[in-house]
Amino acid sequence: MQLRIPGPTPCPPQALQAMGQQMMNHRGGEFAEILRATTEKLKQVFQTKGDVFVLTASGTGGMEAAIVNTLSPGDRVLSVSNGFFGERFADIVKAYGAEAVPLYFEWGKPVDPDAIARALKADGNIKAVLVTHNETSTGMTNNLGEISTVVKKFDKLLLVDAISSLGCINLPVDDWRCDVVVTASQKGWMVPPGLAMVSMSEKAWQAHAHSKMPRCYWDFTLAKNYLQKGQTPWTPAVSVCYALNTTLDLMLSEGLDNIFARHAHVARKTRDGVKALGLSLFPDENYASDTITAVDASDRIDVSKLIRLLREEHQVIIAGGQDKLSGKIFRIGHLGSVYDDDIESVLEALDRVLPQVRKG
Ligand SMILES: Cc1ncc(COP(=O)(O)O)c(C=O)c1O
């Protein structure tokens, strides 16, 4: 099977082998070594000198941790969104009693940094800005560098969902002054679901000191204290930690620039291939993601039949659209362990199946 959804992504054999190891004492020296090494390697990929925590959670847990560790009930938060996952960030803020001030853009259209500047100028009480770096639901990447310049001009806290970009698309956390950045193991990291990784800047720690949101499982003061002992406060997903420690070695030996270039190359090949089949991209192509290609199916393609035939007849698994894009787009994931051959076989399968799924 060719798993080409936007995550979970295929695990390389080294990761699968690492997970086959026997359990160890998560409060013992051997695991402490693994956690320390993993954290140091993660800092290299995050391009940060700040703290990075490995949480046993899915990505959404990491988003919740970002919020409860820096904000207080009643805080006004600019919630910038142009897709399904941007709205999820806002939902978490609201669930914890903060006030989400929405700055929403059409799905598939880029976030406009000038609009953020206008919103921050108009409302001096906004404390933080939430942004999705790579909107998995629409296959597009927002210009986080420019967004950060604006947010920092107003000296606001910047919380970033980089779940489907970090480790695949350049995101220099310190250079772009991102205060809290969240990613998750089942994406570009090439390991199974189970871990969220979250960075904290100095400014985020200052916010943490005053933040009053209720927290227990997610408390980063606890996480920091335990990390000094080479532990996590709660029992971690030990096997996924083994795997992540291993894939981080693979990633660092490939080199960050090479990883970014490979993703850019594979993404371009996917987009060119899809267009050569007479299809159009869903998002503004200038912002098309290097990790997910979203294809416009409009009313011309039966998406559920396409997905079924690709799986049953060609062993290729792709994703449909989420929420209001259900039936309107389909998405090809190309993040993590992905090379030319993988994309070629997806495109070949698409070519075969398309005549059977065109409507009208
Ligand atoms: C951009 C983005 N944010 C958040 C999430 C949610 O992550 P999880 O399903 O691991 O909770 C995802 C998962 O696809 C994502 O791609």
PDB file of N, CA, C and O and ligand atoms in Angstrom, residues 6 58-61 63 85 88 132 134-136 161 163-164 184 186-187, ligand 1:
ATOM      1  N   PRO A   6      -2.208  13.075   4.367  1.00  0.00           N
ATOM      2  CA  PRO A   6      -1.341  14.053   5.043  1.00  0.00           C
ATOM      3  C   PRO A   6      -0.944  13.627   6.456  1.00  0.00           C
ATOM      4  O   PRO A   6      -0.685  14.462   7.314  1.00  0.00           O
ATOM      5  N   SER A  58      -1.714  13.742  20.622  1.00  0.00           N
ATOM      6  CA  SER A  58      -1.780  14.035  19.189  1.00  0.00           C
ATOM      7  C   SER A  58      -1.482  15.530  19.025  1.00  0.00           C
ATOM      8  O   SER A  58      -1.278  16.253  20.019  1.00  0.00           O
ATOM      9  N   GLY A  59      -1.482  16.005  17.806  1.00  0.00           N
ATOM     10  CA  GLY A  59      -1.175  17.414  17.551  1.00  0.00           C
ATOM     11  C   GLY A  59      -2.118  18.352  18.283  1.00  0.00           C
ATOM     12  O   GLY A  59      -1.703  19.398  18.817  1.00  0.00           O
ATOM     13  N   THR A  60      -3.385  17.988  18.343  1.00  0.00           N
ATOM     14  CA  THR A  60      -4.372  18.853  19.000  1.00  0.00           C
ATOM     15  C   THR A  60      -4.027  19.030  20.478  1.00  0.00           C
ATOM     16  O   THR A  60      -4.196  20.120  21.035  1.00  0.00           O
ATOM     17  N   GLY A  61      -3.512  17.983  21.099  1.00  0.00           N
ATOM     18  CA  GLY A  61      -3.055  18.091  22.487  1.00  0.00           C
ATOM     19  C   GLY A  61      -1.942  19.121  22.599  1.00  0.00           C
ATOM     20  O   GLY A  61      -1.900  19.919  23.544  1.00  0.00           O
ATOM     21  N   MET A  63      -1.560  21.689  20.632  1.00  0.00           N
ATOM     22  CA  MET A  63      -2.179  23.025  20.458  1.00  0.00           C
ATOM     23  C   MET A  63      -2.801  23.480  21.785  1.00  0.00           C
ATOM     24  O   MET A  63      -2.684  24.631  22.192  1.00  0.00           O
ATOM     25  N   PHE A  85      -8.035  23.738  10.228  1.00  0.00           N
ATOM     26  CA  PHE A  85      -7.217  23.635  11.444  1.00  0.00           C
ATOM     27  C   PHE A  85      -7.043  24.981  12.141  1.00  0.00           C
ATOM     28  O   PHE A  85      -6.882  25.031  13.357  1.00  0.00           O
ATOM     29  N   ARG A  88      -9.823  25.199  14.430  1.00  0.00           N
ATOM     30  CA  ARG A  88      -9.662  24.342  15.619  1.00  0.00           C
ATOM     31  C   ARG A  88      -8.883  25.087  16.707  1.00  0.00           C
ATOM     32  O   ARG A  88      -9.214  25.013  17.890  1.00  0.00           O
ATOM     33  N   THR A 132      -1.797  29.223  11.656  1.00  0.00           N
ATOM     34  CA  THR A 132      -1.463  27.894  11.140  1.00  0.00           C
ATOM     35  C   THR A 132      -0.413  28.089  10.050  1.00  0.00           C
ATOM     36  O   THR A 132      -0.669  28.798   9.075  1.00  0.00           O
ATOM     37  N   ASN A 134       1.103  25.697   8.019  1.00  0.00           N
ATOM     38  CA  ASN A 134       0.725  24.922   6.821  1.00  0.00           C
ATOM     39  C   ASN A 134      -0.690  24.407   7.023  1.00  0.00           C
ATOM     40  O   ASN A 134      -0.929  23.592   7.909  1.00  0.00           O
ATOM     41  N   GLU A 135      -1.624  24.930   6.248  1.00  0.00           N
ATOM     42  CA  GLU A 135      -3.036  24.541   6.413  1.00  0.00           C
ATOM     43  C   GLU A 135      -3.259  23.237   5.649  1.00  0.00           C
ATOM     44  O   GLU A 135      -3.433  23.225   4.421  1.00  0.00           O
ATOM     45  N   THR A 136      -3.237  22.153   6.394  1.00  0.00           N
ATOM     46  CA  THR A 136      -3.355  20.811   5.821  1.00  0.00           C
ATOM     47  C   THR A 136      -4.670  20.628   5.059  1.00  0.00           C
ATOM     48  O   THR A 136      -4.741  19.880   4.087  1.00  0.00           O
ATOM     49  N   ASP A 161       0.716  26.763  14.812  1.00  0.00           N
ATOM     50  CA  ASP A 161       0.460  25.362  14.489  1.00  0.00           C
ATOM     51  C   ASP A 161       1.314  25.029  13.264  1.00  0.00           C
ATOM     52  O   ASP A 161       1.014  25.482  12.152  1.00  0.00           O
ATOM     53  N   ILE A 163       2.072  21.803  12.609  1.00  0.00           N
ATOM     54  CA  ILE A 163       1.952  20.346  12.711  1.00  0.00           C
ATOM     55  C   ILE A 163       2.338  19.650  11.414  1.00  0.00           C
ATOM     56  O   ILE A 163       3.057  18.658  11.430  1.00  0.00           O
ATOM     57  N   SER A 164       1.896  20.198  10.289  1.00  0.00           N
ATOM     58  CA  SER A 164       2.191  19.508   9.024  1.00  0.00           C
ATOM     59  C   SER A 164       3.296  20.187   8.222  1.00  0.00           C
ATOM     60  O   SER A 164       3.428  19.931   7.030  1.00  0.00           O
ATOM     61  N   ALA A 184       3.623  17.431  15.302  1.00  0.00           N
ATOM     62  CA  ALA A 184       3.171  16.112  15.780  1.00  0.00           C
ATOM     63  C   ALA A 184       3.873  14.994  15.020  1.00  0.00           C
ATOM     64  O   ALA A 184       4.185  15.117  13.835  1.00  0.00           O
ATOM     65  N   GLN A 186       3.257  12.122  13.711  1.00  0.00           N
ATOM     66  CA  GLN A 186       2.790  11.322  12.569  1.00  0.00           C
ATOM     67  C   GLN A 186       2.909  12.045  11.230  1.00  0.00           C
ATOM     68  O   GLN A 186       2.437  11.558  10.222  1.00  0.00           O
ATOM     69  N   LYS A 187       3.556  13.217  11.231  1.00  0.00           N
ATOM     70  CA  LYS A 187       3.655  14.002   9.981  1.00  0.00           C
ATOM     71  C   LYS A 187       5.050  13.839   9.378  1.00  0.00           C
ATOM     72  O   LYS A 187       5.436  12.727   9.058  1.00  0.00           O
TER      73      LYS A 187
HETATM   74  C1  LIG B   1      -2.289  21.731  10.576  1.00  0.00           C
HETATM   75  C2  LIG B   1      -2.846  20.730  11.514  1.00  0.00           C
HETATM   76  N1  LIG B   1      -3.247  21.140  12.721  1.00  0.00           N
HETATM   77  C3  LIG B   1      -3.743  20.281  13.613  1.00  0.00           C
HETATM   78  C4  LIG B   1      -3.895  18.945  13.324  1.00  0.00           C
HETATM   79  C5  LIG B   1      -4.470  18.014  14.338  1.00  0.00           C
HETATM   80  O1  LIG B   1      -3.536  17.075  14.722  1.00  0.00           O
HETATM   81  P1  LIG B   1      -4.010  15.699  15.427  1.00  0.00           P
HETATM   82  O2  LIG B   1      -4.973  15.049  14.516  1.00  0.00           O
HETATM   83  O3  LIG B   1      -2.701  14.964  15.557  1.00  0.00           O
HETATM   84  O4  LIG B   1      -4.589  16.065  16.736  1.00  0.00           O
HETATM   85  C6  LIG B   1      -3.494  18.468  12.078  1.00  0.00           C
HETATM   86  C7  LIG B   1      -3.682  17.046  11.721  1.00  0.00           C
HETATM   87  O5  LIG B   1      -3.835  16.699  10.582  1.00  0.00           O
HETATM   88  C8  LIG B   1      -2.946  19.387  11.164  1.00  0.00           C
HETATM   89  O6  LIG B   1      -2.550  18.970   9.959  1.00  0.00           O
END
